[in-house]
Amino acid sequence: SITNAKIDVVISNNKNAYALERAKKHDIEAVALSPKDFETRDLFNEALYNELVDRKIDLIVLAGCLVVIPEIHEFENRIINIHPSLIPSFCGTGYYGLKVHEKALARGVKVSGATVHFVDEGTDTGPIIAQKAVEIKQGDTPEVLQRRIMEQAEWVIMPKAIDDIANGRIKVEEGKVIYL
């Protein structure tokens, strides 16, 4: 469980995201902010940046986010993301969703998993907070593997990482996460 933290807002670029509905059911502010609603990507980036800065958010948790967060340096070591592989495998530009699992199965790896990391200017290149391995089984499909990784890894290490950050058990030194 997560202690010493509360969710102030859920922001999604998808107006139909279940996360927005779920937030409203729990009396948490839900904001839909889509690049499609702006004339240019720069205007969207500015609106998203202002939304985050104006709220004075301590930690930004990305889950299923495929939008690049503008002005990352403003939020250095305050944005975390979960990736459905053991970084540095099957990550970076173009590796998201089922594509990650399709590539892992095509390669024939025996173990995959998930990684929680701080977000930096790169794609899946920030300091690694936690990883958890998950066995790939004979006959797995990308969908079956995706579900197993979510249940056995993502849903375990993301809440723990948030709790560790909220309770001051993590710091970053020289690009590496140190547990205190």
Tab-separated table of C-alpha atoms in Angstrom:
chain	number	residue	atom	x	y	z
A	1	SER	CA	0.000	0.000	0.000
A	2	ILE	CA	1.033	3.595	-0.560
A	3	THR	CA	1.471	5.863	2.444
A	4	ASN	CA	2.207	9.582	2.848
A	5	ALA	CA	0.680	10.400	-0.559
A	6	LYS	CA	-2.596	11.368	-2.175
A	7	ILE	CA	-3.764	11.700	-5.741
A	8	ASP	CA	-4.556	15.332	-6.529
A	9	VAL	CA	-5.512	14.970	-10.174
A	10	VAL	CA	-5.691	12.456	-13.000
A	11	ILE	CA	-4.791	13.885	-16.389
A	12	SER	CA	-5.277	11.981	-19.626
A	13	ASN	CA	-4.846	12.842	-23.272
A	14	ASN	CA	-7.709	10.403	-23.985
A	15	LYS	CA	-11.120	11.858	-23.087
A	16	ASN	CA	-12.541	8.324	-22.922
A	17	ALA	CA	-9.866	6.902	-20.613
A	18	TYR	CA	-11.342	4.780	-17.829
A	19	ALA	CA	-8.861	6.416	-15.444
A	20	LEU	CA	-10.807	9.690	-15.729
A	21	GLU	CA	-14.090	7.988	-14.876
A	22	ARG	CA	-12.451	6.108	-12.020
A	23	ALA	CA	-10.978	9.331	-10.629
A	24	LYS	CA	-14.378	11.048	-10.658
A	25	LYS	CA	-15.927	8.095	-8.800
A	26	HIS	CA	-13.345	8.670	-6.038
A	27	ASP	CA	-13.825	12.470	-5.938
A	28	ILE	CA	-10.469	13.102	-7.593
A	29	GLU	CA	-10.255	15.844	-10.186
A	30	ALA	CA	-10.129	14.438	-13.715
A	31	VAL	CA	-8.723	16.484	-16.600
A	32	ALA	CA	-8.773	15.542	-20.276
A	33	LEU	CA	-6.057	17.401	-22.139
A	34	SER	CA	-5.523	16.206	-25.700
A	35	PRO	CA	-3.074	17.448	-28.333
A	36	LYS	CA	-6.003	17.218	-30.777
A	37	ASP	CA	-7.672	20.125	-28.972
A	38	PHE	CA	-4.825	22.517	-29.814
A	39	GLU	CA	-3.755	24.100	-33.095
A	40	THR	CA	-0.141	23.091	-32.578
A	41	ARG	CA	1.825	20.648	-30.468
A	42	ASP	CA	3.636	23.602	-28.886
A	43	LEU	CA	0.329	25.019	-27.626
A	44	PHE	CA	-0.599	21.621	-26.172
A	45	ASN	CA	2.825	21.311	-24.531
A	46	GLU	CA	2.407	24.755	-22.993
A	47	ALA	CA	-1.056	23.898	-21.630
A	48	LEU	CA	0.177	20.598	-20.163
A	49	TYR	CA	3.249	22.236	-18.669
A	50	ASN	CA	1.137	24.972	-17.068
A	51	GLU	CA	-1.332	22.396	-15.731
A	52	LEU	CA	1.499	20.553	-13.981
A	53	VAL	CA	3.407	23.610	-12.722
A	54	ASP	CA	0.334	25.480	-11.465
A	55	ARG	CA	-0.677	22.511	-9.314
A	56	LYS	CA	2.746	22.280	-7.617
A	57	ILE	CA	2.694	18.498	-7.949
A	58	ASP	CA	5.392	16.626	-6.017
A	59	LEU	CA	5.335	13.468	-8.142
A	60	ILE	CA	3.954	12.792	-11.609
A	61	VAL	CA	3.130	9.131	-12.217
A	62	LEU	CA	2.794	8.064	-15.841
A	63	ALA	CA	0.782	4.965	-16.670
A	64	GLY	CA	0.031	4.226	-20.287
A	65	CYS	CA	1.204	7.701	-21.254
A	66	LEU	CA	2.398	8.053	-24.834
A	67	VAL	CA	2.634	11.851	-24.792
A	68	VAL	CA	6.074	13.404	-24.364
A	69	ILE	CA	6.093	15.615	-21.263
A	70	PRO	CA	7.440	19.099	-22.102
A	71	GLU	CA	10.184	20.820	-20.126
A	72	ILE	CA	11.319	17.659	-18.335
A	73	HIS	CA	14.142	19.443	-16.476
A	74	GLU	CA	11.540	21.381	-14.465
A	75	PHE	CA	10.397	18.054	-13.007
A	76	GLU	CA	13.748	16.276	-12.731
A	77	ASN	CA	13.418	13.130	-10.604
A	78	ARG	CA	9.725	13.912	-10.043
A	79	ILE	CA	8.219	11.976	-12.960
A	80	ILE	CA	8.106	8.189	-12.957
A	81	ASN	CA	6.963	5.806	-15.646
A	82	ILE	CA	6.365	2.092	-15.917
A	83	HIS	CA	7.576	0.195	-18.962
A	84	PRO	CA	6.460	-3.379	-19.715
A	85	SER	CA	9.917	-4.883	-20.189
A	86	LEU	CA	13.205	-5.203	-18.377
A	87	ILE	CA	14.961	-2.071	-19.615
A	88	PRO	CA	17.249	-1.905	-21.621
A	89	SER	CA	15.477	-4.686	-23.532
A	90	PHE	CA	12.525	-3.869	-25.774
A	91	CYS	CA	12.335	-0.177	-24.948
A	92	GLY	CA	12.762	3.201	-26.552
A	93	THR	CA	10.972	4.837	-29.445
A	94	GLY	CA	8.247	2.641	-30.905
A	95	TYR	CA	8.194	0.169	-28.016
A	96	TYR	CA	4.868	0.505	-26.216
A	97	GLY	CA	1.772	-1.551	-25.500
A	98	LEU	CA	1.529	-4.947	-27.180
A	99	LYS	CA	4.492	-4.122	-29.457
A	100	VAL	CA	6.855	-4.729	-26.533
A	101	HIS	CA	5.451	-8.201	-25.917
A	102	GLU	CA	5.281	-9.072	-29.626
A	103	LYS	CA	8.994	-8.263	-29.968
A	104	ALA	CA	9.922	-10.216	-26.807
A	105	LEU	CA	8.044	-13.301	-28.021
A	106	ALA	CA	9.472	-12.981	-31.549
A	107	ARG	CA	12.985	-12.826	-30.084
A	108	GLY	CA	12.357	-15.920	-28.007
A	109	VAL	CA	13.365	-14.497	-24.641
A	110	LYS	CA	12.509	-16.663	-21.632
A	111	VAL	CA	12.008	-13.791	-19.174
A	112	SER	CA	10.455	-10.385	-19.532
A	113	GLY	CA	8.983	-8.117	-16.878
A	114	ALA	CA	8.513	-4.484	-16.010
A	115	THR	CA	10.637	-1.484	-15.075
A	116	VAL	CA	9.763	1.632	-13.094
A	117	HIS	CA	12.096	4.497	-13.930
A	118	PHE	CA	12.429	8.234	-13.585
A	119	VAL	CA	11.637	10.076	-16.804
A	120	ASP	CA	14.352	12.104	-18.468
A	121	GLU	CA	14.702	13.670	-21.928
A	122	GLY	CA	15.129	10.278	-23.611
A	123	THR	CA	12.650	7.486	-24.175
A	124	ASP	CA	12.919	4.892	-21.382
A	125	THR	CA	16.425	6.126	-20.526
A	126	GLY	CA	15.956	7.604	-17.034
A	127	PRO	CA	17.368	6.130	-13.814
A	128	ILE	CA	15.839	2.753	-12.977
A	129	ILE	CA	13.937	2.575	-9.687
A	130	ALA	CA	12.746	-1.040	-9.751
A	131	GLN	CA	12.455	-4.050	-12.015
A	132	LYS	CA	10.593	-7.336	-11.669
A	133	ALA	CA	11.064	-10.351	-13.898
A	134	VAL	CA	8.184	-12.455	-15.198
A	135	GLU	CA	8.556	-15.878	-16.826
A	136	ILE	CA	7.483	-16.258	-20.441
A	137	LYS	CA	5.580	-19.497	-20.908
A	138	GLN	CA	5.248	-21.796	-23.893
A	139	GLY	CA	2.284	-20.711	-25.990
A	140	ASP	CA	2.089	-17.170	-24.605
A	141	THR	CA	0.429	-14.620	-26.853
A	142	PRO	CA	1.272	-10.926	-26.571
A	143	GLU	CA	-2.059	-10.368	-24.787
A	144	VAL	CA	-1.498	-13.183	-22.272
A	145	LEU	CA	2.047	-12.012	-21.575
A	146	GLN	CA	0.905	-8.394	-21.222
A	147	ARG	CA	-1.683	-9.408	-18.604
A	148	ARG	CA	0.804	-11.556	-16.650
A	149	ILE	CA	3.388	-8.758	-16.599
A	150	MET	CA	0.772	-6.268	-15.391
A	151	GLU	CA	-0.444	-8.555	-12.613
A	152	GLN	CA	2.891	-9.989	-11.474
A	153	ALA	CA	5.193	-7.014	-12.023
A	154	GLU	CA	3.643	-3.645	-12.882
A	155	TRP	CA	0.949	-3.729	-10.192
A	156	VAL	CA	3.612	-4.723	-7.640
A	157	ILE	CA	6.576	-2.450	-8.349
A	158	MET	CA	4.760	0.781	-9.272
A	159	PRO	CA	2.929	1.184	-5.923
A	160	LYS	CA	6.115	0.235	-4.054
A	161	ALA	CA	8.136	2.831	-5.998
A	162	ILE	CA	5.537	5.524	-5.259
A	163	ASP	CA	5.556	4.578	-1.564
A	164	ASP	CA	9.371	4.624	-1.453
A	165	ILE	CA	9.482	8.077	-3.065
A	166	ALA	CA	6.664	9.466	-0.884
A	167	ASN	CA	8.484	8.300	2.233
A	168	GLY	CA	11.951	9.552	1.255
A	169	ARG	CA	13.541	6.132	0.776
A	170	ILE	CA	14.920	6.973	-2.689
A	171	LYS	CA	17.302	9.582	-4.055
A	172	VAL	CA	19.149	9.938	-7.340
A	173	GLU	CA	22.916	10.396	-7.430
A	174	GLU	CA	24.974	10.519	-10.610
A	175	GLY	CA	22.068	9.138	-12.643
A	176	LYS	CA	21.479	6.123	-10.392
A	177	VAL	CA	18.743	5.468	-7.855
A	178	ILE	CA	19.977	4.981	-4.313
A	179	TYR	CA	17.780	3.380	-1.665
A	180	LEU	CA	18.202	4.993	1.748
